[in-house]
Amino acid sequence: MAEPEFTATGVRIGKRLRSLTRAGQVRISDGRLELLTSYGSEIDSAPVQAVRATRPWFAPEDRALADLNGNRYLLTLGDHDPAPGEPGPPAARRFIEAVRRASGRGA
């Protein structure tokens, strides 16, 4: 199994006004984006070419929107990248760049 291209833990994943998990995982590996609960069960996944990742308007820097399979998820990642070796989720900006890079759309 190849090393994941992007991994974030401790991510709050919500759908509309409902919180699905407060400590979930976002992973891009082998051309797929996966949203996972804190226990590792899959919330949703899709080929990264079919995913649209953006920053919501008028929202804090730590938020990103991900459209997968016709569903829109609000991801709350860290507001800044953690220091090397420190735990914590990476910035939303890095997630959006990773989706674009993995799908071949450039950064």
mmCIF file of N, CA, C and O in Angstrom:
data_model
loop_
_atom_site.group_PDB
_atom_site.id
_atom_site.type_symbol
_atom_site.label_atom_id
_atom_site.label_comp_id
_atom_site.label_asym_id
_atom_site.label_seq_id
_atom_site.Cartn_x
_atom_site.Cartn_y
_atom_site.Cartn_z
ATOM 1 N N MET A 1 0.844 -1.175 0.000
ATOM 2 C CA MET A 1 0.000 0.000 0.000
ATOM 3 C C MET A 1 0.892 1.242 0.000
ATOM 4 O O MET A 1 1.836 1.348 0.766
ATOM 5 N N ALA A 2 0.590 2.190 -0.858
ATOM 6 C CA ALA A 2 1.387 3.400 -0.988
ATOM 7 C C ALA A 2 1.149 4.336 0.195
ATOM 8 O O ALA A 2 0.112 4.291 0.845
ATOM 9 N N GLU A 3 2.147 5.164 0.455
ATOM 10 C CA GLU A 3 2.033 6.173 1.514
ATOM 11 C C GLU A 3 0.968 7.192 1.125
ATOM 12 O O GLU A 3 0.897 7.612 -0.018
ATOM 13 N N PRO A 4 0.092 7.604 2.039
ATOM 14 C CA PRO A 4 -0.939 8.591 1.709
ATOM 15 C C PRO A 4 -0.316 9.920 1.290
ATOM 16 O O PRO A 4 0.699 10.338 1.827
ATOM 17 N N GLU A 5 -0.932 10.570 0.306
ATOM 18 C CA GLU A 5 -0.449 11.852 -0.182
ATOM 19 C C GLU A 5 -0.822 12.971 0.784
ATOM 20 O O GLU A 5 -0.164 13.999 0.834
ATOM 21 N N PHE A 6 -1.906 12.791 1.545
ATOM 22 C CA PHE A 6 -2.342 13.787 2.520
ATOM 23 C C PHE A 6 -3.110 13.062 3.611
ATOM 24 O O PHE A 6 -3.936 12.201 3.332
ATOM 25 N N THR A 7 -2.827 13.398 4.850
ATOM 26 C CA THR A 7 -3.555 12.838 5.982
ATOM 27 C C THR A 7 -3.756 13.931 7.019
ATOM 28 O O THR A 7 -2.825 14.669 7.318
ATOM 29 N N ALA A 8 -4.960 14.038 7.525
ATOM 30 C CA ALA A 8 -5.260 14.971 8.605
ATOM 31 C C ALA A 8 -6.120 14.246 9.623
ATOM 32 O O ALA A 8 -7.083 13.569 9.259
ATOM 33 N N THR A 9 -5.764 14.357 10.881
ATOM 34 C CA THR A 9 -6.551 13.765 11.958
ATOM 35 C C THR A 9 -7.098 14.882 12.840
ATOM 36 O O THR A 9 -6.629 16.013 12.776
ATOM 37 N N GLY A 10 -8.067 14.569 13.640
ATOM 38 C CA GLY A 10 -8.660 15.574 14.516
ATOM 39 C C GLY A 10 -9.496 16.592 13.760
ATOM 40 O O GLY A 10 -9.616 17.732 14.172
ATOM 41 N N VAL A 11 -10.080 16.157 12.652
ATOM 42 C CA VAL A 11 -10.848 17.052 11.784
ATOM 43 C C VAL A 11 -12.332 16.957 12.128
ATOM 44 O O VAL A 11 -12.879 15.860 12.244
ATOM 45 N N ARG A 12 -12.973 18.101 12.294
ATOM 46 C CA ARG A 12 -14.427 18.123 12.487
ATOM 47 C C ARG A 12 -15.062 18.044 11.092
ATOM 48 O O ARG A 12 -14.748 18.848 10.222
ATOM 49 N N ILE A 13 -15.926 17.061 10.882
ATOM 50 C CA ILE A 13 -16.593 16.858 9.592
ATOM 51 C C ILE A 13 -18.087 17.038 9.806
ATOM 52 O O ILE A 13 -18.683 16.376 10.650
ATOM 53 N N GLY A 14 -18.663 17.950 9.047
ATOM 54 C CA GLY A 14 -20.084 18.218 9.161
ATOM 55 C C GLY A 14 -20.758 18.197 7.810
ATOM 56 O O GLY A 14 -20.122 18.375 6.774
ATOM 57 N N LYS A 15 -22.057 17.973 7.825
ATOM 58 C CA LYS A 15 -22.868 17.963 6.614
ATOM 59 C C LYS A 15 -24.086 18.822 6.904
ATOM 60 O O LYS A 15 -24.861 18.505 7.804
ATOM 61 N N ARG A 16 -24.190 19.940 6.195
ATOM 62 C CA ARG A 16 -25.202 20.957 6.466
ATOM 63 C C ARG A 16 -25.031 21.447 7.897
ATOM 64 O O ARG A 16 -23.967 21.882 8.261
ATOM 65 N N LEU A 17 -26.028 21.377 8.720
ATOM 66 C CA LEU A 17 -25.912 21.848 10.101
ATOM 67 C C LEU A 17 -25.577 20.729 11.078
ATOM 68 O O LEU A 17 -25.505 20.940 12.281
ATOM 69 N N ARG A 18 -25.381 19.523 10.569
ATOM 70 C CA ARG A 18 -25.168 18.354 11.416
ATOM 71 C C ARG A 18 -23.685 17.991 11.484
ATOM 72 O O ARG A 18 -23.015 17.888 10.464
ATOM 73 N N SER A 19 -23.171 17.786 12.673
ATOM 74 C CA SER A 19 -21.801 17.347 12.856
ATOM 75 C C SER A 19 -21.762 15.818 12.762
ATOM 76 O O SER A 19 -22.499 15.136 13.466
ATOM 77 N N LEU A 20 -20.917 15.302 11.887
ATOM 78 C CA LEU A 20 -20.799 13.852 11.738
ATOM 79 C C LEU A 20 -19.730 13.281 12.666
ATOM 80 O O LEU A 20 -19.862 12.174 13.163
ATOM 81 N N THR A 21 -18.660 14.030 12.859
ATOM 82 C CA THR A 21 -17.610 13.636 13.798
ATOM 83 C C THR A 21 -16.807 14.872 14.183
ATOM 84 O O THR A 21 -16.668 15.791 13.393
ATOM 85 N N ARG A 22 -16.300 14.853 15.402
ATOM 86 C CA ARG A 22 -15.495 15.981 15.860
ATOM 87 C C ARG A 22 -14.006 15.668 15.814
ATOM 88 O O ARG A 22 -13.191 16.553 16.025
ATOM 89 N N ALA A 23 -13.651 14.437 15.583
ATOM 90 C CA ALA A 23 -12.243 14.047 15.554
ATOM 91 C C ALA A 23 -11.996 13.075 14.414
ATOM 92 O O ALA A 23 -11.389 12.026 14.591
ATOM 93 N N GLY A 24 -12.480 13.419 13.230
ATOM 94 C CA GLY A 24 -12.377 12.523 12.088
ATOM 95 C C GLY A 24 -11.029 12.588 11.393
ATOM 96 O O GLY A 24 -10.104 13.253 11.848
ATOM 97 N N GLN A 25 -10.964 11.872 10.282
ATOM 98 C CA GLN A 25 -9.751 11.810 9.466
ATOM 99 C C GLN A 25 -10.090 12.141 8.028
ATOM 100 O O GLN A 25 -11.152 11.743 7.534
ATOM 101 N N VAL A 26 -9.176 12.839 7.371
ATOM 102 C CA VAL A 26 -9.266 13.088 5.939
ATOM 103 C C VAL A 26 -7.997 12.509 5.347
ATOM 104 O O VAL A 26 -6.896 12.796 5.817
ATOM 105 N N ARG A 27 -8.157 11.675 4.308
ATOM 106 C CA ARG A 27 -6.989 11.024 3.729
ATOM 107 C C ARG A 27 -7.102 10.997 2.207
ATOM 108 O O ARG A 27 -8.159 10.686 1.667
ATOM 109 N N ILE A 28 -6.004 11.337 1.538
ATOM 110 C CA ILE A 28 -5.912 11.186 0.089
ATOM 111 C C ILE A 28 -4.846 10.137 -0.152
ATOM 112 O O ILE A 28 -3.689 10.300 0.236
ATOM 113 N N SER A 29 -5.265 9.024 -0.750
ATOM 114 C CA SER A 29 -4.351 7.915 -1.002
ATOM 115 C C SER A 29 -4.814 7.148 -2.232
ATOM 116 O O SER A 29 -6.013 6.906 -2.404
ATOM 117 N N ASP A 30 -3.885 6.780 -3.070
ATOM 118 C CA ASP A 30 -4.169 5.991 -4.275
ATOM 119 C C ASP A 30 -5.271 6.608 -5.134
ATOM 120 O O ASP A 30 -6.137 5.917 -5.665
ATOM 121 N N GLY A 31 -5.266 7.934 -5.242
ATOM 122 C CA GLY A 31 -6.227 8.606 -6.109
ATOM 123 C C GLY A 31 -7.633 8.720 -5.549
ATOM 124 O O GLY A 31 -8.570 9.028 -6.272
ATOM 125 N N ARG A 32 -7.808 8.475 -4.241
ATOM 126 C CA ARG A 32 -9.129 8.581 -3.600
ATOM 127 C C ARG A 32 -9.054 9.491 -2.395
ATOM 128 O O ARG A 32 -8.072 9.487 -1.658
ATOM 129 N N LEU A 33 -10.113 10.241 -2.187
ATOM 130 C CA LEU A 33 -10.270 11.047 -0.981
ATOM 131 C C LEU A 33 -11.227 10.299 -0.075
ATOM 132 O O LEU A 33 -12.308 9.894 -0.512
ATOM 133 N N GLU A 34 -10.834 10.095 1.174
ATOM 134 C CA GLU A 34 -11.672 9.390 2.139
ATOM 135 C C GLU A 34 -11.925 10.278 3.337
ATOM 136 O O GLU A 34 -11.005 10.910 3.862
ATOM 137 N N LEU A 35 -13.176 10.329 3.773
ATOM 138 C CA LEU A 35 -13.558 10.987 5.016
ATOM 139 C C LEU A 35 -13.905 9.871 5.997
ATOM 140 O O LEU A 35 -14.770 9.038 5.716
ATOM 141 N N LEU A 36 -13.226 9.841 7.141
ATOM 142 C CA LEU A 36 -13.384 8.753 8.101
ATOM 143 C C LEU A 36 -13.764 9.297 9.469
ATOM 144 O O LEU A 36 -13.388 10.411 9.838
ATOM 145 N N THR A 37 -14.492 8.485 10.236
ATOM 146 C CA THR A 37 -14.816 8.856 11.613
ATOM 147 C C THR A 37 -13.571 8.662 12.472
ATOM 148 O O THR A 37 -12.557 8.135 12.016
ATOM 149 N N SER A 38 -13.676 9.029 13.732
ATOM 150 C CA SER A 38 -12.548 8.858 14.647
ATOM 151 C C SER A 38 -12.241 7.375 14.880
ATOM 152 O O SER A 38 -11.144 7.025 15.279
ATOM 153 N N TYR A 39 -13.225 6.509 14.617
ATOM 154 C CA TYR A 39 -13.014 5.070 14.762
ATOM 155 C C TYR A 39 -12.510 4.409 13.488
ATOM 156 O O TYR A 39 -12.290 3.213 13.454
ATOM 157 N N GLY A 40 -12.379 5.187 12.403
ATOM 158 C CA GLY A 40 -11.858 4.644 11.155
ATOM 159 C C GLY A 40 -12.915 4.159 10.187
ATOM 160 O O GLY A 40 -12.583 3.680 9.118
ATOM 161 N N SER A 41 -14.216 4.243 10.537
ATOM 162 C CA SER A 41 -15.237 3.839 9.575
ATOM 163 C C SER A 41 -15.463 4.964 8.569
ATOM 164 O O SER A 41 -15.351 6.140 8.889
ATOM 165 N N GLU A 42 -15.790 4.569 7.371
ATOM 166 C CA GLU A 42 -15.899 5.508 6.256
ATOM 167 C C GLU A 42 -17.205 6.300 6.305
ATOM 168 O O GLU A 42 -18.282 5.738 6.423
ATOM 169 N N ILE A 43 -17.085 7.611 6.194
ATOM 170 C CA ILE A 43 -18.244 8.478 6.052
ATOM 171 C C ILE A 43 -18.577 8.586 4.573
ATOM 172 O O ILE A 43 -19.716 8.401 4.167
ATOM 173 N N ASP A 44 -17.558 8.859 3.761
ATOM 174 C CA ASP A 44 -17.729 8.986 2.311
ATOM 175 C C ASP A 44 -16.352 8.906 1.673
ATOM 176 O O ASP A 44 -15.344 9.209 2.302
ATOM 177 N N SER A 45 -16.314 8.503 0.412
ATOM 178 C CA SER A 45 -15.067 8.506 -0.357
ATOM 179 C C SER A 45 -15.411 8.633 -1.826
ATOM 180 O O SER A 45 -16.515 8.300 -2.254
ATOM 181 N N ALA A 46 -14.448 9.145 -2.588
ATOM 182 C CA ALA A 46 -14.647 9.336 -4.021
ATOM 183 C C ALA A 46 -13.286 9.453 -4.686
ATOM 184 O O ALA A 46 -12.299 9.821 -4.035
ATOM 185 N N PRO A 47 -13.227 9.166 -6.001
ATOM 186 C CA PRO A 47 -11.985 9.430 -6.724
ATOM 187 C C PRO A 47 -11.676 10.925 -6.640
ATOM 188 O O PRO A 47 -12.572 11.759 -6.728
ATOM 189 N N VAL A 48 -10.414 11.243 -6.446
ATOM 190 C CA VAL A 48 -10.036 12.636 -6.207
ATOM 191 C C VAL A 48 -10.349 13.530 -7.419
ATOM 192 O O VAL A 48 -10.598 14.722 -7.253
ATOM 193 N N GLN A 49 -10.427 12.958 -8.629
ATOM 194 C CA GLN A 49 -10.786 13.751 -9.813
ATOM 195 C C GLN A 49 -12.232 14.233 -9.745
ATOM 196 O O GLN A 49 -12.583 15.224 -10.358
ATOM 197 N N ALA A 50 -13.075 13.534 -8.991
ATOM 198 C CA ALA A 50 -14.494 13.893 -8.895
ATOM 199 C C ALA A 50 -14.785 14.775 -7.681
ATOM 200 O O ALA A 50 -15.925 15.133 -7.442
ATOM 201 N N VAL A 51 -13.751 15.139 -6.917
ATOM 202 C CA VAL A 51 -13.925 15.934 -5.703
ATOM 203 C C VAL A 51 -13.654 17.404 -6.008
ATOM 204 O O VAL A 51 -12.724 17.732 -6.740
ATOM 205 N N ARG A 52 -14.482 18.261 -5.438
ATOM 206 C CA ARG A 52 -14.253 19.702 -5.539
ATOM 207 C C ARG A 52 -13.983 20.219 -4.133
ATOM 208 O O ARG A 52 -14.807 20.029 -3.235
ATOM 209 N N ALA A 53 -12.836 20.854 -3.938
ATOM 210 C CA ALA A 53 -12.466 21.387 -2.631
ATOM 211 C C ALA A 53 -12.262 22.897 -2.751
ATOM 212 O O ALA A 53 -11.537 23.353 -3.628
ATOM 213 N N THR A 54 -12.930 23.652 -1.882
ATOM 214 C CA THR A 54 -12.835 25.110 -1.896
ATOM 215 C C THR A 54 -12.846 25.631 -0.465
ATOM 216 O O THR A 54 -13.113 24.892 0.472
ATOM 217 N N ARG A 55 -12.566 26.923 -0.349
ATOM 218 C CA ARG A 55 -12.706 27.606 0.936
ATOM 219 C C ARG A 55 -14.028 28.339 0.936
ATOM 220 O O ARG A 55 -14.345 29.031 -0.017
ATOM 221 N N PRO A 56 -14.814 28.207 1.989
ATOM 222 C CA PRO A 56 -16.083 28.944 2.038
ATOM 223 C C PRO A 56 -15.830 30.440 2.230
ATOM 224 O O PRO A 56 -14.866 30.827 2.883
ATOM 225 N N TRP A 57 -16.702 31.249 1.663
ATOM 226 C CA TRP A 57 -16.599 32.695 1.827
ATOM 227 C C TRP A 57 -16.917 33.060 3.263
ATOM 228 O O TRP A 57 -17.754 32.447 3.896
ATOM 229 N N PHE A 58 -16.298 34.074 3.753
ATOM 230 C CA PHE A 58 -16.580 34.635 5.073
ATOM 231 C C PHE A 58 -16.513 33.598 6.190
ATOM 232 O O PHE A 58 -17.322 33.603 7.100
ATOM 233 N N ALA A 59 -15.560 32.716 6.091
ATOM 234 C CA ALA A 59 -15.386 31.695 7.119
ATOM 235 C C ALA A 59 -13.945 31.763 7.629
ATOM 236 O O ALA A 59 -13.064 32.253 6.932
ATOM 237 N N PRO A 60 -13.699 31.269 8.829
ATOM 238 C CA PRO A 60 -12.323 31.267 9.345
ATOM 239 C C PRO A 60 -11.387 30.476 8.434
ATOM 240 O O PRO A 60 -11.819 29.628 7.649
ATOM 241 N N GLU A 61 -10.096 30.738 8.575
ATOM 242 C CA GLU A 61 -9.068 30.102 7.744
ATOM 243 C C GLU A 61 -9.004 28.589 7.886
ATOM 244 O O GLU A 61 -8.441 27.921 7.040
ATOM 245 N N ASP A 62 -9.560 28.052 8.968
ATOM 246 C CA ASP A 62 -9.436 26.615 9.214
ATOM 247 C C ASP A 62 -10.538 25.790 8.567
ATOM 248 O O ASP A 62 -10.620 24.594 8.776
ATOM 249 N N ARG A 63 -11.390 26.399 7.747
ATOM 250 C CA ARG A 63 -12.524 25.689 7.140
ATOM 251 C C ARG A 63 -12.289 25.417 5.659
ATOM 252 O O ARG A 63 -11.717 26.237 4.950
ATOM 253 N N ALA A 64 -12.798 24.267 5.201
ATOM 254 C CA ALA A 64 -12.772 23.915 3.785
ATOM 255 C C ALA A 64 -14.074 23.197 3.458
ATOM 256 O O ALA A 64 -14.669 22.541 4.320
ATOM 257 N N LEU A 65 -14.525 23.340 2.214
ATOM 258 C CA LEU A 65 -15.687 22.605 1.722
ATOM 259 C C LEU A 65 -15.204 21.520 0.783
ATOM 260 O O LEU A 65 -14.325 21.769 -0.048
ATOM 261 N N ALA A 66 -15.789 20.348 0.891
ATOM 262 C CA ALA A 66 -15.459 19.251 -0.016
ATOM 263 C C ALA A 66 -16.766 18.682 -0.557
ATOM 264 O O ALA A 66 -17.648 18.298 0.209
ATOM 265 N N ASP A 67 -16.899 18.662 -1.886
ATOM 266 C CA ASP A 67 -18.066 18.071 -2.549
ATOM 267 C C ASP A 67 -17.690 16.683 -3.034
ATOM 268 O O ASP A 67 -16.829 16.540 -3.899
ATOM 269 N N LEU A 68 -18.329 15.660 -2.469
ATOM 270 C CA LEU A 68 -18.099 14.265 -2.836
ATOM 271 C C LEU A 68 -19.440 13.616 -3.129
ATOM 272 O O LEU A 68 -20.351 13.693 -2.296
ATOM 273 N N ASN A 69 -19.566 12.975 -4.250
ATOM 274 C CA ASN A 69 -20.760 12.194 -4.587
ATOM 275 C C ASN A 69 -22.057 12.977 -4.385
ATOM 276 O O ASN A 69 -23.044 12.452 -3.899
ATOM 277 N N GLY A 70 -22.048 14.251 -4.701
ATOM 278 C CA GLY A 70 -23.240 15.068 -4.566
ATOM 279 C C GLY A 70 -23.515 15.558 -3.156
ATOM 280 O O GLY A 70 -24.522 16.196 -2.908
ATOM 281 N N ASN A 71 -22.642 15.268 -2.224
ATOM 282 C CA ASN A 71 -22.779 15.726 -0.843
ATOM 283 C C ASN A 71 -21.719 16.771 -0.548
ATOM 284 O O ASN A 71 -20.575 16.626 -0.958
ATOM 285 N N ARG A 72 -22.094 17.817 0.185
ATOM 286 C CA ARG A 72 -21.148 18.860 0.572
ATOM 287 C C ARG A 72 -20.823 18.700 2.054
ATOM 288 O O ARG A 72 -21.708 18.661 2.884
ATOM 289 N N TYR A 73 -19.533 18.603 2.335
ATOM 290 C CA TYR A 73 -19.053 18.451 3.703
ATOM 291 C C TYR A 73 -18.259 19.683 4.107
ATOM 292 O O TYR A 73 -17.463 20.195 3.316
ATOM 293 N N LEU A 74 -18.462 20.137 5.322
ATOM 294 C CA LEU A 74 -17.678 21.227 5.879
ATOM 295 C C LEU A 74 -16.609 20.603 6.768
ATOM 296 O O LEU A 74 -16.927 19.872 7.712
ATOM 297 N N LEU A 75 -15.361 20.877 6.436
ATOM 298 C CA LEU A 75 -14.234 20.331 7.183
ATOM 299 C C LEU A 75 -13.594 21.454 7.986
ATOM 300 O O LEU A 75 -13.278 22.508 7.441
ATOM 301 N N THR A 76 -13.406 21.230 9.263
ATOM 302 C CA THR A 76 -12.723 22.196 10.112
ATOM 303 C C THR A 76 -11.371 21.602 10.471
ATOM 304 O O THR A 76 -11.277 20.695 11.294
ATOM 305 N N LEU A 77 -10.348 22.115 9.806
ATOM 306 C CA LEU A 77 -8.976 21.663 10.031
ATOM 307 C C LEU A 77 -8.297 22.695 10.923
ATOM 308 O O LEU A 77 -8.934 23.619 11.399
ATOM 309 N N GLY A 78 -7.003 22.589 11.098
ATOM 310 C CA GLY A 78 -6.270 23.574 11.892
ATOM 311 C C GLY A 78 -6.173 24.900 11.162
ATOM 312 O O GLY A 78 -6.224 24.941 9.936
ATOM 313 N N ASP A 79 -6.023 25.993 11.903
ATOM 314 C CA ASP A 79 -5.900 27.299 11.264
ATOM 315 C C ASP A 79 -4.469 27.586 10.823
ATOM 316 O O ASP A 79 -4.218 28.541 10.110
ATOM 317 N N HIS A 80 -3.524 26.757 11.241
ATOM 318 C CA HIS A 80 -2.153 26.865 10.756
ATOM 319 C C HIS A 80 -1.524 25.477 10.843
ATOM 320 O O HIS A 80 -1.951 24.641 11.628
ATOM 321 N N ASP A 81 -0.517 25.236 10.019
ATOM 322 C CA ASP A 81 0.156 23.946 10.037
ATOM 323 C C ASP A 81 0.875 23.770 11.367
ATOM 324 O O ASP A 81 1.506 24.703 11.867
ATOM 325 N N PRO A 82 0.795 22.580 11.963
ATOM 326 C CA PRO A 82 1.510 22.364 13.214
ATOM 327 C C PRO A 82 3.018 22.336 12.963
ATOM 328 O O PRO A 82 3.475 22.069 11.847
ATOM 329 N N ALA A 83 3.773 22.610 13.984
ATOM 330 C CA ALA A 83 5.231 22.543 13.871
ATOM 331 C C ALA A 83 5.645 21.105 13.592
ATOM 332 O O ALA A 83 4.941 20.168 13.976
ATOM 333 N N PRO A 84 6.774 20.902 12.900
ATOM 334 C CA PRO A 84 7.222 19.536 12.616
ATOM 335 C C PRO A 84 7.339 18.717 13.899
ATOM 336 O O PRO A 84 7.893 19.169 14.889
ATOM 337 N N GLY A 85 6.756 17.543 13.886
ATOM 338 C CA GLY A 85 6.779 16.661 15.036
ATOM 339 C C GLY A 85 5.674 16.935 16.048
ATOM 340 O O GLY A 85 5.496 16.175 16.983
ATOM 341 N N GLU A 86 4.913 18.011 15.862
ATOM 342 C CA GLU A 86 3.818 18.341 16.767
ATOM 343 C C GLU A 86 2.513 17.773 16.233
ATOM 344 O O GLU A 86 2.273 17.795 15.030
ATOM 345 N N PRO A 87 1.622 17.259 17.101
ATOM 346 C CA PRO A 87 0.334 16.752 16.630
ATOM 347 C C PRO A 87 -0.595 17.902 16.258
ATOM 348 O O PRO A 87 -0.402 19.040 16.672
ATOM 349 N N GLY A 88 -1.592 17.578 15.480
ATOM 350 C CA GLY A 88 -2.584 18.579 15.100
ATOM 351 C C GLY A 88 -2.892 18.523 13.619
ATOM 352 O O GLY A 88 -2.076 18.054 12.827
ATOM 353 N N PRO A 89 -4.066 18.990 13.235
ATOM 354 C CA PRO A 89 -4.445 18.929 11.830
ATOM 355 C C PRO A 89 -3.751 20.014 11.014
ATOM 356 O O PRO A 89 -3.487 21.102 11.511
ATOM 357 N N PRO A 90 -3.437 19.734 9.749
ATOM 358 C CA PRO A 90 -2.842 20.748 8.895
ATOM 359 C C PRO A 90 -3.874 21.784 8.458
ATOM 360 O O PRO A 90 -5.075 21.593 8.647
ATOM 361 N N ALA A 91 -3.426 22.850 7.887
ATOM 362 C CA ALA A 91 -4.298 23.941 7.475
ATOM 363 C C ALA A 91 -5.207 23.524 6.326
ATOM 364 O O ALA A 91 -4.869 22.648 5.524
ATOM 365 N N ALA A 92 -6.362 24.177 6.246
ATOM 366 C CA ALA A 92 -7.328 23.907 5.186
ATOM 367 C C ALA A 92 -6.717 24.210 3.817
ATOM 368 O O ALA A 92 -6.979 23.505 2.848
ATOM 369 N N ARG A 93 -5.891 25.241 3.756
ATOM 370 C CA ARG A 93 -5.237 25.615 2.497
ATOM 371 C C ARG A 93 -4.408 24.453 1.955
ATOM 372 O O ARG A 93 -4.429 24.153 0.768
ATOM 373 N N ARG A 94 -3.708 23.755 2.853
ATOM 374 C CA ARG A 94 -2.895 22.618 2.429
ATOM 375 C C ARG A 94 -3.765 21.464 1.912
ATOM 376 O O ARG A 94 -3.396 20.766 0.971
ATOM 377 N N PHE A 95 -4.940 21.272 2.522
ATOM 378 C CA PHE A 95 -5.869 20.233 2.056
ATOM 379 C C PHE A 95 -6.343 20.544 0.633
ATOM 380 O O PHE A 95 -6.349 19.674 -0.233
ATOM 381 N N ILE A 96 -6.739 21.786 0.385
ATOM 382 C CA ILE A 96 -7.231 22.179 -0.944
ATOM 383 C C ILE A 96 -6.130 22.007 -1.982
ATOM 384 O O ILE A 96 -6.370 21.480 -3.073
ATOM 385 N N GLU A 97 -4.909 22.408 -1.650
ATOM 386 C CA GLU A 97 -3.783 22.226 -2.570
ATOM 387 C C GLU A 97 -3.521 20.754 -2.838
ATOM 388 O O GLU A 97 -3.227 20.368 -3.976
ATOM 389 N N ALA A 98 -3.649 19.903 -1.825
ATOM 390 C CA ALA A 98 -3.416 18.462 -1.996
ATOM 391 C C ALA A 98 -4.455 17.841 -2.907
ATOM 392 O O ALA A 98 -4.137 16.990 -3.743
ATOM 393 N N VAL A 99 -5.723 18.268 -2.804
ATOM 394 C CA VAL A 99 -6.770 17.751 -3.686
ATOM 395 C C VAL A 99 -6.483 18.155 -5.122
ATOM 396 O O VAL A 99 -6.552 17.331 -6.041
ATOM 397 N N ARG A 100 -6.125 19.397 -5.342
ATOM 398 C CA ARG A 100 -5.825 19.868 -6.700
ATOM 399 C C ARG A 100 -4.616 19.164 -7.279
ATOM 400 O O ARG A 100 -4.605 18.782 -8.440
ATOM 401 N N ARG A 101 -3.577 18.984 -6.472
ATOM 402 C CA ARG A 101 -2.362 18.319 -6.937
ATOM 403 C C ARG A 101 -2.650 16.855 -7.272
ATOM 404 O O ARG A 101 -2.231 16.352 -8.313
ATOM 405 N N ALA A 102 -3.403 16.168 -6.413
ATOM 406 C CA ALA A 102 -3.685 14.748 -6.632
ATOM 407 C C ALA A 102 -4.596 14.518 -7.837
ATOM 408 O O ALA A 102 -4.521 13.481 -8.486
ATOM 409 N N SER A 103 -5.457 15.499 -8.129
ATOM 410 C CA SER A 103 -6.361 15.331 -9.265
ATOM 411 C C SER A 103 -5.745 15.790 -10.579
ATOM 412 O O SER A 103 -6.336 15.646 -11.635
ATOM 413 N N GLY A 104 -4.546 16.360 -10.488
ATOM 414 C CA GLY A 104 -3.851 16.786 -11.715
ATOM 415 C C GLY A 104 -4.258 18.178 -12.185
ATOM 416 O O GLY A 104 -3.932 18.575 -13.288
ATOM 417 N N ARG A 105 -4.989 18.924 -11.352
ATOM 418 C CA ARG A 105 -5.415 20.272 -11.742
ATOM 419 C C ARG A 105 -4.390 21.324 -11.355
ATOM 420 O O ARG A 105 -4.608 22.499 -11.586
ATOM 421 N N GLY A 106 -3.305 20.949 -10.731
ATOM 422 C CA GLY A 106 -2.273 21.902 -10.310
ATOM 423 C C GLY A 106 -2.666 22.605 -9.039
ATOM 424 O O GLY A 106 -3.772 22.508 -8.563
ATOM 425 N N ALA A 107 -1.705 23.335 -8.473
ATOM 426 C CA ALA A 107 -1.981 24.024 -7.205
ATOM 427 C C ALA A 107 -2.238 25.485 -7.392
ATOM 428 O O ALA A 107 -1.987 26.103 -8.323
#
